Structure formats: structure tokens, C-alpha cells
Short mmCIF file of C-alpha atoms and ligand atoms in Angstrom, two decimals:
data_model
loop_
_atom_site.label_atom_id
_atom_site.label_comp_id
_atom_site.label_asym_id
_atom_site.label_seq_id
_atom_site.Cartn_x
_atom_site.Cartn_y
_atom_site.Cartn_z
CA MET A 1 23.66 -5.42 -19.89
CA ASP A 2 25.48 -6.33 -16.67
CA ILE A 3 23.38 -6.65 -13.55
CA PRO A 4 23.45 -3.24 -11.81
CA GLU A 5 24.89 -3.18 -8.32
CA CYS A 6 21.56 -2.32 -6.69
CA ILE A 7 19.88 -5.48 -8.05
CA ARG A 8 19.85 -8.80 -6.24
CA GLU A 9 18.45 -12.17 -7.28
CA ASN A 10 15.94 -14.44 -5.50
CA VAL A 11 15.25 -12.19 -2.56
CA PRO A 12 12.68 -13.52 -0.05
CA LEU A 13 9.67 -11.20 0.18
CA ALA A 14 7.68 -12.68 3.09
CA GLY A 15 9.65 -10.70 5.69
CA LEU A 16 8.96 -7.49 3.79
CA THR A 17 5.19 -7.96 3.96
CA THR A 18 2.96 -7.51 7.01
CA PHE A 19 1.27 -10.85 6.16
CA LYS A 20 4.69 -12.62 6.47
CA ILE A 21 3.71 -14.84 3.54
CA GLY A 22 5.12 -15.58 0.10
CA GLY A 23 8.16 -16.64 -1.90
CA PRO A 24 11.05 -14.69 -3.41
CA ALA A 25 11.34 -11.99 -6.03
CA ARG A 26 13.35 -13.24 -9.00
CA TRP A 27 14.94 -9.79 -9.13
CA PHE A 28 14.91 -7.17 -6.39
CA ALA A 29 16.20 -3.61 -6.15
CA ALA A 30 16.23 -1.18 -3.24
CA PRO A 31 17.44 1.99 -4.99
CA ALA A 32 18.73 4.70 -2.69
CA ASN A 33 18.93 7.47 -5.29
CA ARG A 34 17.69 8.49 -8.71
CA ALA A 35 20.67 7.03 -10.57
CA GLN A 36 19.90 3.63 -9.06
CA VAL A 37 16.21 3.98 -9.95
CA SER A 38 17.18 4.63 -13.59
CA ALA A 39 19.65 1.73 -13.59
CA ALA A 40 17.02 -0.67 -12.19
CA LEU A 41 14.37 0.42 -14.73
CA ALA A 42 16.88 0.21 -17.57
CA PHE A 43 17.76 -3.34 -16.50
CA ALA A 44 14.08 -4.35 -16.54
CA ARG A 45 13.63 -2.69 -19.92
CA GLU A 46 16.60 -4.42 -21.51
CA ARG A 47 15.59 -7.82 -20.26
CA GLY A 48 11.84 -7.36 -20.79
CA ILE A 49 11.14 -8.07 -17.11
CA PRO A 50 7.92 -6.69 -15.57
CA VAL A 51 8.37 -4.25 -12.69
CA LEU A 52 6.40 -4.48 -9.45
CA VAL A 53 6.61 -1.60 -7.00
CA MET A 54 6.57 -2.49 -3.33
CA GLY A 55 5.74 -0.01 -0.60
CA GLY A 56 5.48 -1.11 3.03
CA GLY A 57 4.10 -4.51 1.96
CA SER A 58 1.05 -3.98 4.15
CA ASN A 59 -1.63 -4.57 1.52
CA LEU A 60 -0.01 -7.41 -0.31
CA LEU A 61 -0.29 -11.17 -0.75
CA VAL A 62 2.68 -12.80 -2.49
CA ALA A 63 2.41 -16.27 -4.09
CA ASP A 64 4.28 -19.07 -2.32
CA ALA A 65 6.25 -19.56 -5.56
CA GLY A 66 7.29 -15.91 -5.55
CA VAL A 67 7.23 -13.49 -8.48
CA GLU A 68 9.02 -13.57 -11.84
CA ALA A 69 9.57 -9.83 -11.90
CA LEU A 70 11.82 -7.04 -10.75
CA VAL A 71 10.47 -5.85 -7.41
CA ILE A 72 11.52 -2.27 -6.67
CA ARG A 73 11.33 -1.17 -3.04
CA LEU A 74 12.85 2.26 -2.51
CA ASP A 75 15.48 2.47 0.21
CA ALA A 76 13.99 4.50 3.06
CA ALA A 77 17.38 5.41 4.53
CA GLY A 78 18.12 8.22 2.09
CA GLU A 79 16.23 10.93 0.22
CA PHE A 80 13.23 8.67 -0.51
CA GLY A 81 12.51 8.38 3.22
CA SER A 82 12.65 12.07 4.05
CA ILE A 83 9.89 14.26 5.51
CA GLN A 84 10.57 17.98 4.97
CA PRO A 85 8.50 21.11 5.43
CA GLU A 86 8.39 23.27 2.31
CA ARG A 87 8.97 26.97 2.57
CA PRO A 88 5.93 28.76 1.21
CA GLY A 89 6.38 31.13 -1.72
CA GLU A 90 4.67 34.48 -1.89
CA GLY A 91 0.86 34.20 -1.83
CA GLU A 92 1.01 30.50 -0.92
CA ALA A 93 -0.28 28.61 2.12
CA PRO A 94 1.27 29.61 5.49
CA ALA A 95 4.38 27.82 6.77
CA GLY A 96 3.76 24.33 8.13
CA LEU A 97 1.00 23.36 5.70
CA ALA A 98 3.13 22.19 2.75
CA TRP A 99 5.45 19.18 3.01
CA ARG A 100 7.73 17.29 0.63
CA VAL A 101 7.71 13.62 1.59
CA GLY A 102 9.65 10.71 0.08
CA ALA A 103 7.58 7.77 -1.13
CA ALA A 104 9.50 5.41 1.18
CA ALA A 105 8.76 7.46 4.32
CA SER A 106 6.85 5.47 6.91
CA LEU A 107 3.18 6.48 7.17
CA PRO A 108 3.06 6.00 10.98
CA GLU A 109 6.17 8.21 11.27
CA LEU A 110 4.61 10.88 9.06
CA VAL A 111 1.41 10.79 11.11
CA SER A 112 3.18 11.22 14.45
CA ARG A 113 5.61 13.85 13.12
CA LEU A 114 2.86 15.99 11.59
CA ALA A 115 0.68 15.67 14.69
CA ARG A 116 3.61 16.89 16.82
CA GLU A 117 4.17 19.75 14.38
CA GLY A 118 0.53 20.78 14.78
CA VAL A 119 -0.70 19.82 11.31
CA CYS A 120 -4.38 18.87 11.39
CA GLY A 121 -5.75 15.96 9.31
CA PRO A 122 -3.18 13.15 9.23
CA GLU A 123 -3.88 12.14 12.87
CA ALA A 124 -6.95 10.23 11.59
CA PHE A 125 -4.53 7.89 9.76
CA ALA A 126 -2.92 6.66 12.99
CA GLY A 127 -2.78 2.87 13.02
CA ILE A 128 -2.48 2.45 9.25
CA PRO A 129 0.83 0.71 8.51
CA GLY A 130 2.92 1.05 5.38
CA ARG A 131 4.69 3.76 3.49
CA VAL A 132 3.57 7.05 2.07
CA GLY A 133 3.95 5.77 -1.52
CA GLY A 134 1.60 2.86 -0.82
CA ALA A 135 -0.86 5.02 1.10
CA ALA A 136 -1.08 7.36 -1.90
CA ALA A 137 -1.18 4.60 -4.53
CA MET A 138 -3.99 2.77 -2.69
CA ASN A 139 -5.58 5.98 -1.43
CA ALA A 140 -5.46 4.31 1.99
CA GLY A 141 -8.54 5.08 3.96
CA ALA A 142 -9.64 6.21 7.32
CA ALA A 143 -13.01 7.41 8.54
CA ALA A 144 -11.98 10.90 7.39
CA GLY A 145 -11.45 9.89 3.72
CA GLY A 146 -8.48 8.72 1.68
CA PHE A 147 -4.84 9.75 1.97
CA GLY A 148 -5.04 11.18 -1.57
CA GLN A 149 -6.88 14.22 -0.18
CA PHE A 150 -3.48 15.56 0.98
CA VAL A 151 -1.54 14.88 -2.24
CA MET A 152 -1.04 17.90 -4.48
CA ALA A 153 1.54 16.36 -6.79
CA ALA A 154 3.77 13.32 -7.17
CA GLU A 155 7.21 12.95 -8.62
CA VAL A 156 7.26 9.69 -10.56
CA ALA A 157 9.76 7.78 -12.62
CA ASP A 158 8.23 6.78 -15.92
CA ARG A 159 8.91 3.56 -17.74
CA GLU A 160 11.99 4.96 -19.39
CA GLY A 161 13.46 6.12 -16.11
CA ASN A 162 12.66 9.80 -16.74
CA ILE A 163 11.38 11.75 -13.78
CA ALA A 164 8.12 13.66 -14.23
CA CYS A 165 5.82 15.58 -11.93
CA LEU A 166 2.11 14.68 -11.97
CA ASP A 167 -0.43 17.01 -10.41
CA ARG A 168 -3.38 15.78 -8.40
CA GLU A 169 -5.80 15.72 -11.38
CA ALA A 170 -3.48 13.32 -13.19
CA LEU A 171 -3.31 11.11 -10.10
CA ASN A 172 -7.03 10.24 -10.31
CA PHE A 173 -7.74 9.29 -6.71
CA SER A 174 -10.74 7.00 -6.15
CA TYR A 175 -11.92 4.62 -3.41
CA ARG A 176 -8.82 2.54 -2.69
CA GLY A 177 -7.23 3.50 -5.98
CA SER A 178 -5.25 6.08 -7.95
CA GLY A 179 -3.36 6.40 -11.20
CA LEU A 180 -0.11 5.54 -9.40
CA PRO A 181 0.00 1.74 -9.72
CA GLY A 182 2.05 1.05 -12.81
CA ARG A 183 4.37 3.93 -12.01
CA LEU A 184 7.15 4.33 -9.50
CA ALA A 185 6.44 7.29 -7.22
CA LEU A 186 9.52 8.89 -5.68
CA SER A 187 8.14 11.76 -3.63
CA PHE A 188 4.99 13.73 -2.93
CA GLU A 189 3.99 17.29 -2.32
CA LEU A 190 1.46 17.17 0.51
CA ARG A 191 -0.77 20.08 1.42
CA PHE A 192 -2.86 20.48 4.57
CA SER A 193 -5.41 23.14 5.38
CA GLU A 194 -5.22 23.79 9.09
CA LEU A 195 -2.75 24.09 11.93
CA GLY A 196 -3.58 23.20 15.51
CA ASP A 197 -2.04 22.27 18.81
CA GLY A 198 0.63 19.55 18.62
CA LYS A 199 -0.21 17.98 22.00
CA GLU A 200 -3.91 17.87 21.23
CA LEU A 201 -3.31 16.32 17.79
CA THR A 202 -0.93 13.72 19.25
CA HIS A 203 -3.63 12.84 21.75
CA ARG A 204 -6.21 12.55 18.96
CA ALA A 205 -3.84 10.30 16.99
CA LYS A 206 -3.57 8.04 20.03
CA ASN A 207 -7.35 7.88 20.30
CA PHE A 208 -7.64 6.87 16.62
CA LEU A 209 -5.03 4.18 17.21
CA ASP A 210 -6.82 2.90 20.34
CA ARG A 211 -10.11 2.75 18.43
CA LYS A 212 -8.43 0.76 15.66
CA ARG A 213 -6.84 -1.60 18.17
CA SER A 214 -10.25 -2.34 19.66
CA THR A 215 -11.93 -3.06 16.29
CA GLN A 216 -9.08 -4.56 14.22
CA PRO A 217 -6.63 -7.41 14.96
CA LEU A 218 -3.53 -5.21 14.73
CA ALA A 219 -1.40 -7.53 16.87
CA PHE A 220 -1.41 -10.31 14.24
CA PRO A 221 0.30 -10.45 10.86
CA SER A 222 -2.30 -9.55 8.22
CA ALA A 223 -2.76 -7.38 5.14
CA GLY A 224 -5.58 -5.32 6.64
CA CYS A 225 -9.01 -5.54 5.08
CA VAL A 226 -8.91 -8.15 2.35
CA PHE A 227 -12.02 -7.10 0.38
CA LYS A 228 -13.16 -3.66 -0.77
CA ASN A 229 -16.39 -2.38 0.65
CA PRO A 230 -19.05 -2.88 -2.03
CA SER A 231 -20.84 0.33 -2.92
CA GLY A 232 -24.36 0.95 -1.76
CA THR A 233 -24.59 -1.93 0.73
CA ALA A 234 -23.24 -2.88 4.15
CA SER A 235 -19.45 -3.03 4.51
CA ALA A 236 -17.57 -6.17 3.47
CA GLY A 237 -16.73 -6.81 7.14
CA ALA A 238 -20.38 -6.68 8.17
CA LEU A 239 -21.48 -8.92 5.26
CA LEU A 240 -18.81 -11.50 6.15
CA ASP A 241 -19.72 -11.29 9.81
CA TRP A 242 -23.47 -11.76 9.15
CA SER A 243 -22.55 -14.73 6.94
CA GLY A 244 -20.89 -16.43 9.91
CA CYS A 245 -17.35 -16.22 8.57
CA LYS A 246 -15.49 -15.14 11.72
CA GLY A 247 -13.07 -17.83 12.88
CA LEU A 248 -13.10 -19.80 9.59
CA ARG A 249 -9.70 -21.37 9.02
CA GLU A 250 -7.61 -22.71 6.20
CA GLY A 251 -4.20 -24.03 7.35
CA GLY A 252 -2.53 -21.21 9.29
CA ALA A 253 -4.88 -18.52 7.97
CA GLU A 254 -7.91 -17.48 9.98
CA VAL A 255 -10.75 -14.99 9.55
CA SER A 256 -10.32 -12.64 12.48
CA THR A 257 -12.89 -13.01 15.23
CA LEU A 258 -12.57 -9.26 15.83
CA HIS A 259 -13.12 -8.00 12.27
CA ALA A 260 -14.40 -10.38 9.60
CA ASN A 261 -12.69 -8.53 6.71
CA PHE A 262 -9.25 -9.33 8.16
CA ILE A 263 -7.47 -12.63 7.52
CA ILE A 264 -4.73 -13.18 10.05
CA ASN A 265 -1.65 -15.37 9.78
CA THR A 266 -1.76 -17.38 12.98
CA GLY A 267 1.69 -18.80 12.19
CA GLY A 268 2.98 -20.58 9.12
CA ALA A 269 0.06 -19.58 6.87
CA THR A 270 0.78 -19.96 3.17
CA CYS A 271 -0.56 -17.97 0.25
CA ARG A 272 -2.47 -21.11 -0.73
CA ASP A 273 -4.22 -21.06 2.69
CA VAL A 274 -5.21 -17.42 2.27
CA VAL A 275 -6.44 -17.88 -1.30
CA GLY A 276 -8.50 -20.87 -0.14
CA LEU A 277 -10.12 -18.66 2.51
CA LEU A 278 -10.65 -15.74 0.11
CA SER A 279 -12.49 -18.05 -2.30
CA ARG A 280 -14.67 -19.49 0.47
CA LEU A 281 -15.50 -16.03 1.84
CA ARG A 282 -16.41 -14.70 -1.56
CA GLU A 283 -18.59 -17.74 -2.24
CA VAL A 284 -20.46 -17.49 1.08
CA VAL A 285 -21.25 -13.78 0.59
CA ARG A 286 -22.31 -14.41 -3.02
CA GLU A 287 -24.67 -17.18 -1.89
CA LYS A 288 -26.15 -15.36 1.10
CA HIS A 289 -26.25 -11.80 -0.17
CA GLY A 290 -25.81 -12.02 -3.96
CA ILE A 291 -22.79 -9.70 -3.76
CA ILE A 292 -19.40 -10.47 -5.34
CA LEU A 293 -16.66 -9.09 -3.12
CA GLU A 294 -13.55 -7.78 -4.84
CA PRO A 295 -10.14 -8.09 -3.18
CA GLU A 296 -8.70 -4.93 -1.76
CA ILE A 297 -5.27 -6.45 -1.26
CA ARG A 298 -2.87 -6.71 -4.17
CA LEU A 299 -2.03 -10.19 -5.39
CA TRP A 300 1.45 -10.91 -6.76
CA GLY A 301 2.46 -14.08 -8.54
CA PRO A 302 1.33 -16.51 -11.23
CA ALA A 303 -2.34 -16.07 -12.23
CA GLU A 304 -2.99 -19.79 -11.51
CA THR A 305 -2.20 -19.16 -7.83
CA PHE A 306 -5.20 -16.83 -7.53
CA PRO A 307 -8.01 -18.53 -9.49
CA GLY A 308 -10.95 -16.16 -9.99
CA PHE A 309 -9.00 -13.13 -8.77
CA GLY A 310 -7.00 -10.61 -10.79
CA VAL A 311 -3.27 -10.46 -10.17
CA ASP A 312 -1.14 -7.36 -10.30
CA GLY A 313 1.18 -8.12 -13.19
CA GLY A 314 3.28 -4.97 -12.78
CA PHE A 315 4.32 -2.83 -15.70
CA HIS A 316 6.74 -3.31 -18.56
CA THR A 317 9.27 -0.64 -19.22
CA ASN A 318 9.33 0.52 -22.80
CA ARG A 319 12.00 -1.49 -24.53
CA GLU A 320 12.27 0.84 -27.52
CA ALA A 321 12.69 4.07 -25.61
CA LYS A 322 16.07 5.69 -25.14
CA CYS A 323 17.09 6.20 -21.56
N1 EPU B 1 -18.65 -4.73 11.15
C1 EPU B 1 -19.27 -5.84 11.62
N2 EPU B 1 -18.52 -6.97 11.78
C2 EPU B 1 -17.21 -7.03 11.46
C3 EPU B 1 -16.58 -5.87 10.97
C4 EPU B 1 -17.32 -4.71 10.82
O1 EPU B 1 -20.46 -5.84 11.89
O2 EPU B 1 -16.61 -8.09 11.60
C5 EPU B 1 -19.44 -3.49 11.02
C6 EPU B 1 -18.99 -2.43 12.02
O3 EPU B 1 -19.60 -2.59 13.26
C7 EPU B 1 -19.38 -1.15 11.33
C8 EPU B 1 -19.22 -1.49 9.84
O4 EPU B 1 -19.21 -2.91 9.74
O5 EPU B 1 -20.74 -0.87 11.55
C9 EPU B 1 -17.95 -0.90 9.25
O6 EPU B 1 -16.84 -1.42 9.98
P1 EPU B 1 -15.51 -0.56 10.27
O7 EPU B 1 -15.88 0.71 10.93
O8 EPU B 1 -14.53 -1.46 10.90
O9 EPU B 1 -15.04 -0.14 8.83
P2 EPU B 1 -14.78 -1.00 7.54
O10 EPU B 1 -15.64 -0.45 6.47
O11 EPU B 1 -14.84 -2.46 7.81
C10 EPU B 1 -12.95 0.59 6.58
C11 EPU B 1 -11.68 0.31 5.83
C12 EPU B 1 -10.56 0.06 6.82
C13 EPU B 1 -10.39 1.24 7.75
C14 EPU B 1 -11.72 1.41 8.51
C15 EPU B 1 -11.69 2.54 9.51
C16 EPU B 1 -12.22 -0.81 3.72
C17 EPU B 1 -12.32 -2.12 3.02
N3 EPU B 1 -11.87 -0.87 5.02
O12 EPU B 1 -13.27 -0.64 7.24
O13 EPU B 1 -9.36 -0.07 6.03
O14 EPU B 1 -9.34 1.00 8.66
O15 EPU B 1 -12.77 1.65 7.52
O16 EPU B 1 -11.70 3.76 8.88
O17 EPU B 1 -12.45 0.23 3.11
C18 EPU B 1 -7.75 -1.50 5.03
O18 EPU B 1 -7.85 -0.78 4.04
O19 EPU B 1 -6.95 -2.45 5.07
C19 EPU B 1 -8.58 -1.22 6.19
C20 EPU B 1 -8.55 -1.96 7.26
#
């Protein structure tokens, strides 16, 4: 099979992540429409290449050597970046509560748009970077719960390139997880329960953002919280803080002095630096508190780069299936 037009080789990924770290993708596609999505998946299937789906790159650490995979990052310029109100059918929720949103739409843009439109709920997600697809896949969290609470259904491309609609039961939302990783989400049906005043909600969104800015190092490149909060104990950030981890450094990577569950790239940090810090942090908390922290960020690259941590190997498209 020839290389489809939407696929490029050896594309640097660091600039596409909020950590600003990592090597290239061996293959990279930014499909702008469904035909290009199918062509990219068919290419991966024919060559037996694993597929990794990239959202806003805000929860991701890429190996310095890069990834031997096809990275698919939907093009946000077209239909996959759109945010549209849905007209309610008879007997359905009132106008303004149902939205069809492309997986590549920016989460901060969605939050400010819906606040302006007087939709209650998403304002609590102000300050979370990334795209709607990633926020759904990771069930990105705020004090008010995960983003999955708004998702009624997702349109996904399966491994053969067929488009299917999955309802919320099939999406299996959990703490920082869902059934979406391993699938390529194209768009979502979002449903909200209450309308309010646009000015008031915009103000509330700003307050959430200000609160985040005062407790999280948002001005530095990072991937957000690096470890999941363990269940039934103090948060990972508090455990790391009590263990004296703030300010620990490895090369250009530093444990934030503002929030101990953030590793910031102070300039020129490598994946190796971050993995070194992750291992030290995990060891300190294991020693002092007997708790094994699990990474919250996704790790892309050769397994040897992330000793003791599980990498996201992507998914293989079904080579036998007909497209
Ligand atoms: N804390 C410390 N020291 C620290 C950090 C936190 O003592 O260095 C304490 C805080 O004072 C607070 C508690 O730990 O009492 C919890 O901290 P925080 O409110 O900052 O929440 P978190 O559990 O650390 C979670 C999410 C964040 C999300 C915030 C706000 C996880 C792993 N983290 O953080 O998500 O922004 O709640 O809702 O679930 C992310 O996913 O990347 C992320 C940053």
C-alpha cells in the first residue's frame, strides 16, 4: 500500500505535548475528515503498525527515542474541532443542554463557550488543558467530578476504520479512565442538566482558573499531576509533599514547589530526567508510607525507557478485517 497523503514520517512530538519532551513519531497522521481516518487506520493495519491516539498532549510523556507507531492526532481545523448545539427532539432536554463536540475541540475553548452560553457544569473544568477527546478518554477531573459525567455517547472509529456509536454504559468511565483508550474517538454527544446566567458562569470559570493558578504550577511546561491519587488515603500530592519531595531535581525536571504531584520542565528536561524523578518519588512514598503510586500520565515509547512502569503500547488494527 502506498503511504496515504495524510501520513508523514518521523514527526517530532515534543512540541505537541505540554511537557515539551520526547522524540519523534515514526509515522504521524492528522486526519481532517473520515476518509483520512480510514486511510490512516488501513495503512496501520496493512503494515501491522500499532496506533497511538494523541489528544492535546497534556497528559503524556514521550520517550526521548520517540515511538515506533502511527500517532493519530485529529486535525482540529475541520469537523473534528467543532462545537455545535444540538436541536432537541420532541420530549428531549430543552435547547442549550445537548451539544455535539468534535474530539479535537479544545477543552478550554469548550469551557469558555459553554459558560458564555449559560450552560452550568463545565465551568469547573476551567484551567484543564487539552482536547475534549483526551478529557473524555482520561475522564479528566475537577473537584466536581470527571468530564465523563457529561458524555452521553461517543462516535468512534474501530480498528477496521468503521464508525460506530457507543453509549455511555459502553464507555465505562472510572477515576481517570474510560473504555476509550484503544479506540479513536471522533465526536461526542454531551448533555448538561441546567442552564444559568452566562456572565455569572464566566465569572465562576475565572474563579476556578484563579484557584488552580494558585495551587498548581500552570506557567511551566508539565503534564499535570503525574501520579493517580491512591484510594482511601491522602492524595498523591500530599503524600509526596509530606515525604519532602518538593524541589527534587533530575536534570531539567523538577518536582514543583507549589504542588508536589507536578513535575515541571524547567528547560531542556528529557524523558530520562522525568523517569528518574518518577522512580525516586515512587520509592520515597513506598518507603515512608508503604503506598505504591501509579502514574496518571500516559507513557509512550520502548518499555525499557520506563522501567517499573507500564507503557501505553497503542492498539493494533485488525489485519484480517475488510475495510
Ligand atoms: N496537597 C499538599 N501538598 C501538595 C499538593 C497537595 O499538601 O504539594 C494537599 C492539598 O492541600 C489538598 C490535597 O493535598 O489538601 C489535595 O490537593 P489538590 O486539591 O491540589 O488536589 P489533588 O488531589 O492533588 C486532583 C487532581 C488534579 C485536579 C485537582 C483539582 C489527581 C491525581 N489530581 O489533584 O488533576 O486538578 O484535583 O480538582 O486526581 C491532573 O489530572 O493532571 C490534575 C492536576
